PDB file of C-alpha atoms in Angstrom:
ATOM      1  CA  MET A 266      -7.310   5.464  -7.069  1.00 42.00           C
ATOM      2  CA  ARG A 267      -6.154   2.154  -5.622  1.00 41.00           C
ATOM      3  CA  VAL A 268      -2.496   3.047  -5.745  1.00 41.00           C
ATOM      4  CA  ARG A 269      -3.153   6.159  -3.664  1.00 39.00           C
ATOM      5  CA  ALA A 270      -5.112   4.084  -1.064  1.00 43.00           C
ATOM      6  CA  ALA A 271      -2.297   1.660  -0.874  1.00 42.00           C
ATOM      7  CA  ALA A 272       0.233   4.367  -0.734  1.00 40.00           C
ATOM      8  CA  GLY A 273      -2.037   5.807   2.023  1.00 41.00           C
ATOM      9  CA  GLY A 274      -1.375   2.912   4.148  1.00 42.00           C
ATOM     10  CA  VAL A 275       2.239   3.145   3.568  1.00 39.00           C
ATOM     11  CA  LEU A 276       2.274   6.995   4.346  1.00 35.00           C
ATOM     12  CA  THR A 277       0.351   6.168   7.452  1.00 36.00           C
ATOM     13  CA  ALA A 278       3.187   3.837   8.607  1.00 37.00           C
ATOM     14  CA  LEU A 279       5.711   6.573   7.707  1.00 35.00           C
ATOM     15  CA  ALA A 280       3.956   9.040   9.581  1.00 34.00           C
ATOM     16  CA  LEU A 281       5.005   7.167  12.817  1.00 32.00           C
ATOM     17  CA  VAL A 282       8.460   8.203  12.154  1.00 31.00           C
ATOM     18  CA  THR A 283       9.985  10.995  14.286  1.00 27.00           C
ATOM     19  CA  THR A 284      13.035  12.812  12.930  1.00 27.00           C
ATOM     20  CA  ALA A 285      16.332  12.170  14.779  1.00 28.00           C
ATOM     21  CA  ALA A 286      17.720  15.477  16.151  1.00 29.00           C
ATOM     22  CA  CYS A 287      21.127  16.487  15.082  1.00 31.00           C
ATOM     23  CA  GLY A 288      23.680  18.210  17.346  1.00 35.00           C
ATOM     24  CA  THR A 289      26.398  20.571  16.724  1.00 34.00           C
ATOM     25  CA  GLU A 290      28.117  20.106  20.234  1.00 36.00           C
ATOM     26  CA  THR A 291      31.970  19.657  20.097  1.00 37.00           C
ATOM     27  CA  VAL A 292      33.213  16.742  22.129  1.00 38.00           C
ATOM     28  CA  ALA A 293      36.928  15.924  22.932  1.00 43.00           C
ATOM     29  CA  GLY A 294      38.084  12.555  22.089  1.00 41.00           C
ATOM     30  CA  SER A 295      38.326  10.382  19.002  1.00 37.00           C
ATOM     31  CA  PRO A 296      35.530  10.185  16.523  1.00 37.00           C
ATOM     32  CA  THR A 297      33.109   7.129  16.708  1.00 34.00           C
ATOM     33  CA  ILE A 298      30.545   5.793  14.231  1.00 33.00           C
ATOM     34  CA  GLU A 299      27.038   6.569  15.354  1.00 38.00           C
ATOM     35  CA  SER A 300      24.884   3.579  16.118  1.00 42.00           C
ATOM     36  CA  PRO A 301      22.245   2.505  13.524  1.00 43.00           C
ATOM     37  CA  THR A 302      19.537   3.749  16.036  1.00 44.00           C
ATOM     38  CA  ALA A 303      20.840   7.315  15.498  1.00 56.00           C
ATOM     39  CA  GLY A 304      19.687   7.708  11.787  1.00 80.00           C
ATOM     40  CA  GLN A 305      18.675   5.410   9.093  1.00 88.00           C
ATOM     41  CA  PRO A 306      18.139   1.706   9.333  1.00 93.00           C
ATOM     42  CA  THR A 307      21.219  -0.269   8.045  1.00 92.00           C
ATOM     43  CA  PHE A 308      18.961  -2.745   6.063  1.00 96.00           C
ATOM     44  CA  ASP A 309      17.775  -1.576   2.764  1.00 96.00           C
ATOM     45  CA  PRO A 310      15.030  -3.768   1.558  1.00 98.00           C
ATOM     46  CA  CYS A 311      15.713  -2.885  -2.171  1.00 97.00           C
ATOM     47  CA  THR A 312      18.825  -5.274  -1.717  1.00 98.00           C
ATOM     48  CA  LEU A 313      16.773  -8.392  -1.591  1.00 98.00           C
ATOM     49  CA  PRO A 314      17.741 -10.818  -4.189  1.00 98.00           C
ATOM     50  CA  ASP A 315      15.757 -11.006  -7.400  1.00 98.00           C
ATOM     51  CA  ASP A 316      15.392 -14.857  -7.195  1.00 98.00           C
ATOM     52  CA  ALA A 317      13.827 -14.491  -3.684  1.00 98.00           C
ATOM     53  CA  LEU A 318      11.445 -11.733  -5.055  1.00 98.00           C
ATOM     54  CA  ARG A 319      10.460 -13.849  -8.043  1.00 98.00           C
ATOM     55  CA  GLU A 320       9.735 -16.716  -5.605  1.00 98.00           C
ATOM     56  CA  VAL A 321       7.463 -14.513  -3.766  1.00 97.00           C
ATOM     57  CA  GLY A 322       5.577 -13.725  -6.939  1.00 96.00           C
ATOM     58  CA  VAL A 323       6.584 -10.304  -7.555  1.00 98.00           C
ATOM     59  CA  ASP A 324       8.625  -8.663 -10.620  1.00 98.00           C
ATOM     60  CA  PRO A 325      12.066  -7.331  -9.424  1.00 98.00           C
ATOM     61  CA  ALA A 326      11.886  -4.689 -12.430  1.00 98.00           C
ATOM     62  CA  THR A 327       9.105  -2.882 -10.675  1.00 97.00           C
ATOM     63  CA  GLU A 328      11.246  -2.131  -7.576  1.00 97.00           C
ATOM     64  CA  ASP A 329      10.359   1.361  -6.044  1.00 94.00           C
ATOM     65  CA  PRO A 330      12.196   2.626  -3.052  1.00 92.00           C
ATOM     66  CA  ASP A 331       9.774   5.166  -2.014  1.00 78.00           C
ATOM     67  CA  VAL A 332       6.110   6.226  -2.033  1.00 69.00           C
ATOM     68  CA  PHE A 333       5.400   8.961  -4.616  1.00 62.00           C
ATOM     69  CA  GLY A 334       8.902  10.325  -4.003  1.00 69.00           C
ATOM     70  CA  VAL A 335       8.566  10.530  -0.204  1.00 70.00           C
ATOM     71  CA  GLN A 336      11.215   9.189   1.955  1.00 72.00           C
ATOM     72  CA  ALA A 337      11.381   9.505   5.764  1.00 71.00           C
ATOM     73  CA  SER A 338      14.043   9.541   8.333  1.00 77.00           C
ATOM     74  CA  GLY A 339      14.369   6.262  10.470  1.00 84.00           C
ATOM     75  CA  TRP A 340      12.882   4.139   7.784  1.00 90.00           C
ATOM     76  CA  GLU A 341      13.824   2.198   4.523  1.00 94.00           C
ATOM     77  CA  LEU A 342      11.166   0.744   2.302  1.00 95.00           C
ATOM     78  CA  CYS A 343      10.901  -0.921  -1.006  1.00 96.00           C
ATOM     79  CA  LYS A 344       7.938  -2.068  -3.133  1.00 95.00           C
ATOM     80  CA  TRP A 345       7.328  -4.372  -5.989  1.00 97.00           C
ATOM     81  CA  ARG A 346       4.288  -5.303  -8.113  1.00 96.00           C
ATOM     82  CA  GLY A 347       2.963  -8.836  -8.584  1.00 95.00           C
ATOM     83  CA  ASN A 348      -0.045 -10.068 -10.443  1.00 91.00           C
ATOM     84  CA  GLN A 349      -2.626  -9.536  -7.789  1.00 89.00           C
ATOM     85  CA  ALA A 350      -0.679  -7.686  -4.894  1.00 94.00           C
ATOM     86  CA  PHE A 351       2.041  -5.231  -4.064  1.00 96.00           C
ATOM     87  CA  LEU A 352       4.715  -6.365  -1.616  1.00 97.00           C
ATOM     88  CA  VAL A 353       6.261  -3.617   0.580  1.00 97.00           C
ATOM     89  CA  VAL A 354       9.174  -4.447   2.848  1.00 98.00           C
ATOM     90  CA  PHE A 355       9.844  -1.791   5.543  1.00 96.00           C
ATOM     91  CA  SER A 356      12.969  -1.711   7.593  1.00 97.00           C
ATOM     92  CA  THR A 357      12.645   0.772  10.715  1.00 96.00           C
ATOM     93  CA  LEU A 358      14.605   1.696  13.771  1.00 94.00           C
ATOM     94  CA  ARG A 359      11.389   1.470  15.652  1.00 94.00           C
ATOM     95  CA  PRO A 360      10.831  -1.554  17.985  1.00 96.00           C
ATOM     96  CA  ILE A 361       8.293  -4.115  17.618  1.00 97.00           C
ATOM     97  CA  ASP A 362       6.447  -2.935  20.755  1.00 97.00           C
ATOM     98  CA  GLU A 363       5.945   0.433  19.034  1.00 96.00           C
ATOM     99  CA  ILE A 364       4.142  -1.264  16.156  1.00 96.00           C
ATOM    100  CA  LYS A 365       2.109  -3.435  18.490  1.00 97.00           C
ATOM    101  CA  SER A 366       1.028  -0.418  20.609  1.00 97.00           C
ATOM    102  CA  ASN A 367       0.030   1.810  17.791  1.00 97.00           C
ATOM    103  CA  PRO A 368      -3.832   2.252  17.964  1.00 97.00           C
ATOM    104  CA  LYS A 369      -3.910   2.253  14.205  1.00 97.00           C
ATOM    105  CA  ASN A 370      -2.964  -1.595  14.019  1.00 98.00           C
ATOM    106  CA  THR A 371      -5.387  -4.314  15.201  1.00 97.00           C
ATOM    107  CA  GLU A 372      -5.964  -8.147  14.928  1.00 97.00           C
ATOM    108  CA  PHE A 373      -2.409  -9.079  16.102  1.00 98.00           C
ATOM    109  CA  THR A 374      -1.840 -12.850  15.638  1.00 98.00           C
ATOM    110  CA  PRO A 375       1.285 -14.490  16.718  1.00 98.00           C
ATOM    111  CA  VAL A 376       3.091 -16.452  14.004  1.00 98.00           C
ATOM    112  CA  THR A 377       6.555 -18.055  13.579  1.00 98.00           C
ATOM    113  CA  ILE A 378       8.741 -17.222  10.643  1.00 98.00           C
ATOM    114  CA  GLY A 379      11.631 -19.612  10.548  1.00 96.00           C
ATOM    115  CA  ALA A 380      12.980 -19.333  14.138  1.00 96.00           C
ATOM    116  CA  ARG A 381      11.577 -15.837  14.559  1.00 97.00           C
ATOM    117  CA  ASP A 382       8.541 -14.837  16.686  1.00 98.00           C
ATOM    118  CA  ALA A 383       6.259 -12.376  14.413  1.00 98.00           C
ATOM    119  CA  VAL A 384       2.951 -11.053  14.335  1.00 98.00           C
ATOM    120  CA  THR A 385       0.546 -10.604  11.647  1.00 98.00           C
ATOM    121  CA  TYR A 386      -1.834  -7.484  11.844  1.00 98.00           C
ATOM    122  CA  ARG A 387      -3.986  -5.092   9.744  1.00 97.00           C
ATOM    123  CA  GLU A 388      -4.458  -1.278  10.046  1.00 97.00           C
ATOM    124  CA  THR A 389      -7.860  -0.341  11.441  1.00 97.00           C
ATOM    125  CA  SER A 390      -8.674   1.670   8.326  1.00 96.00           C
ATOM    126  CA  ASP A 391      -8.486  -1.561   6.277  1.00 94.00           C
ATOM    127  CA  THR A 392     -12.177  -2.383   6.544  1.00 92.00           C
ATOM    128  CA  ARG A 393     -12.320  -4.510   3.259  1.00 89.00           C
ATOM    129  CA  ARG A 394      -9.678  -6.680   4.820  1.00 90.00           C
ATOM    130  CA  GLU A 395      -7.531  -6.189   1.758  1.00 92.00           C
ATOM    131  CA  ASN A 396      -4.124  -5.904   3.372  1.00 95.00           C
ATOM    132  CA  CYS A 397      -1.853  -7.693   5.832  1.00 98.00           C
ATOM    133  CA  ASP A 398       1.413  -7.062   7.506  1.00 98.00           C
ATOM    134  CA  VAL A 399       4.007  -9.327   9.219  1.00 98.00           C
ATOM    135  CA  ALA A 400       6.176  -7.634  11.695  1.00 98.00           C
ATOM    136  CA  PHE A 401       8.933  -8.808  13.920  1.00 98.00           C
ATOM    137  CA  GLY A 402      11.891  -7.298  15.796  1.00 97.00           C
ATOM    138  CA  THR A 403      15.537  -7.211  14.639  1.00 97.00           C
ATOM    139  CA  GLU A 404      18.840  -6.234  16.434  1.00 93.00           C
ATOM    140  CA  GLY A 405      18.501  -2.918  14.976  1.00 89.00           C
ATOM    141  CA  GLY A 406      14.617  -2.199  15.059  1.00 96.00           C
ATOM    142  CA  SER A 407      11.858  -4.003  13.127  1.00 98.00           C
ATOM    143  CA  ILE A 408      11.041  -5.378   9.725  1.00 98.00           C
ATOM    144  CA  MET A 409       7.481  -5.319   8.323  1.00 98.00           C
ATOM    145  CA  VAL A 410       6.470  -7.171   5.112  1.00 98.00           C
ATOM    146  CA  ARG A 411       3.115  -5.991   3.696  1.00 97.00           C
ATOM    147  CA  ILE A 412       0.788  -7.500   1.285  1.00 97.00           C
ATOM    148  CA  VAL A 413      -1.324  -4.854  -0.614  1.00 95.00           C
ATOM    149  CA  THR A 414      -4.305  -5.971  -2.828  1.00 92.00           C
ATOM    150  CA  LYS A 415      -3.610  -4.467  -6.355  1.00 88.00           C
ATOM    151  CA  ASP A 416      -6.876  -4.244  -7.805  1.00 85.00           C
ATOM    152  CA  PRO A 417      -9.725  -2.743  -5.923  1.00 78.00           C
ATOM    153  CA  ARG A 418     -12.347  -4.899  -7.784  1.00 83.00           C
ATOM    154  CA  TYR A 419     -10.585  -7.954  -6.477  1.00 83.00           C
ATOM    155  CA  VAL A 420      -9.784  -8.721  -2.822  1.00 77.00           C
ATOM    156  CA  LEU A 421      -7.368 -11.318  -2.070  1.00 87.00           C
ATOM    157  CA  PRO A 422      -8.819 -14.492  -0.191  1.00 88.00           C
ATOM    158  CA  ASN A 423      -6.358 -14.247   2.744  1.00 92.00           C
ATOM    159  CA  PRO A 424      -3.653 -11.511   2.489  1.00 96.00           C
ATOM    160  CA  CYS A 425      -2.282 -12.603   5.798  1.00 97.00           C
ATOM    161  CA  GLU A 426      -1.497 -16.041   4.460  1.00 96.00           C
ATOM    162  CA  LEU A 427       0.316 -14.286   1.505  1.00 96.00           C
ATOM    163  CA  ALA A 428       2.252 -12.130   3.751  1.00 98.00           C
ATOM    164  CA  VAL A 429       3.197 -15.024   5.977  1.00 98.00           C
ATOM    165  CA  SER A 430       4.375 -16.931   2.948  1.00 97.00           C
ATOM    166  CA  ALA A 431       6.230 -13.950   1.433  1.00 98.00           C
ATOM    167  CA  THR A 432       8.173 -13.289   4.621  1.00 98.00           C
ATOM    168  CA  THR A 433       8.892 -16.964   5.097  1.00 98.00           C
ATOM    169  CA  THR A 434      10.427 -16.960   1.595  1.00 98.00           C
ATOM    170  CA  LEU A 435      12.487 -13.704   2.397  1.00 98.00           C
ATOM    171  CA  ASP A 436      13.434 -14.698   6.005  1.00 98.00           C
ATOM    172  CA  PRO A 437      16.876 -15.836   5.111  1.00 98.00           C
ATOM    173  CA  HIS A 438      17.731 -12.439   3.434  1.00 98.00           C
ATOM    174  CA  LEU A 439      16.260 -10.295   6.343  1.00 98.00           C
ATOM    175  CA  PRO A 440      18.333  -8.959   9.082  1.00 96.00           C
ATOM    176  CA  ARG A 441      18.167 -10.793  12.556  1.00 94.00           C
TER     177      ARG A 441
END
């Protein structure tokens, strides 16, 4: 039941995605490589090093690159299980302003992760205050790091502190 609720939050984030249009138009000239904003993000969170994941407190062997088999255009994600929480890292082509302006997100608090300006926030549906996200912009979009309480009988005392700590640990391995 709890996994479905956690996945619901992940699916909510994925629902923000709009599929990029593909054209069939012929153009004269030399072929060029499309920019990363034309399709999938170039950063795959599942490539994060096992040592960094263990330092965060999750088991690298529990890696899962999707939510119940669902993948979305314009997003890459990976999740791992820890003792008390799941860690989910999202890479998206969407700019940070889109995350901040989403009415389903609330309680934005500015934080600094290494040399990055970031924000913590919650989804408005998180009435038990069980989860927290850290988000920041990158050259190719945004990165979000989410902590999701694993056991519905136990609420983490401060998931935002855990999310900031996890993001700080992963920061050297995340795109600029």
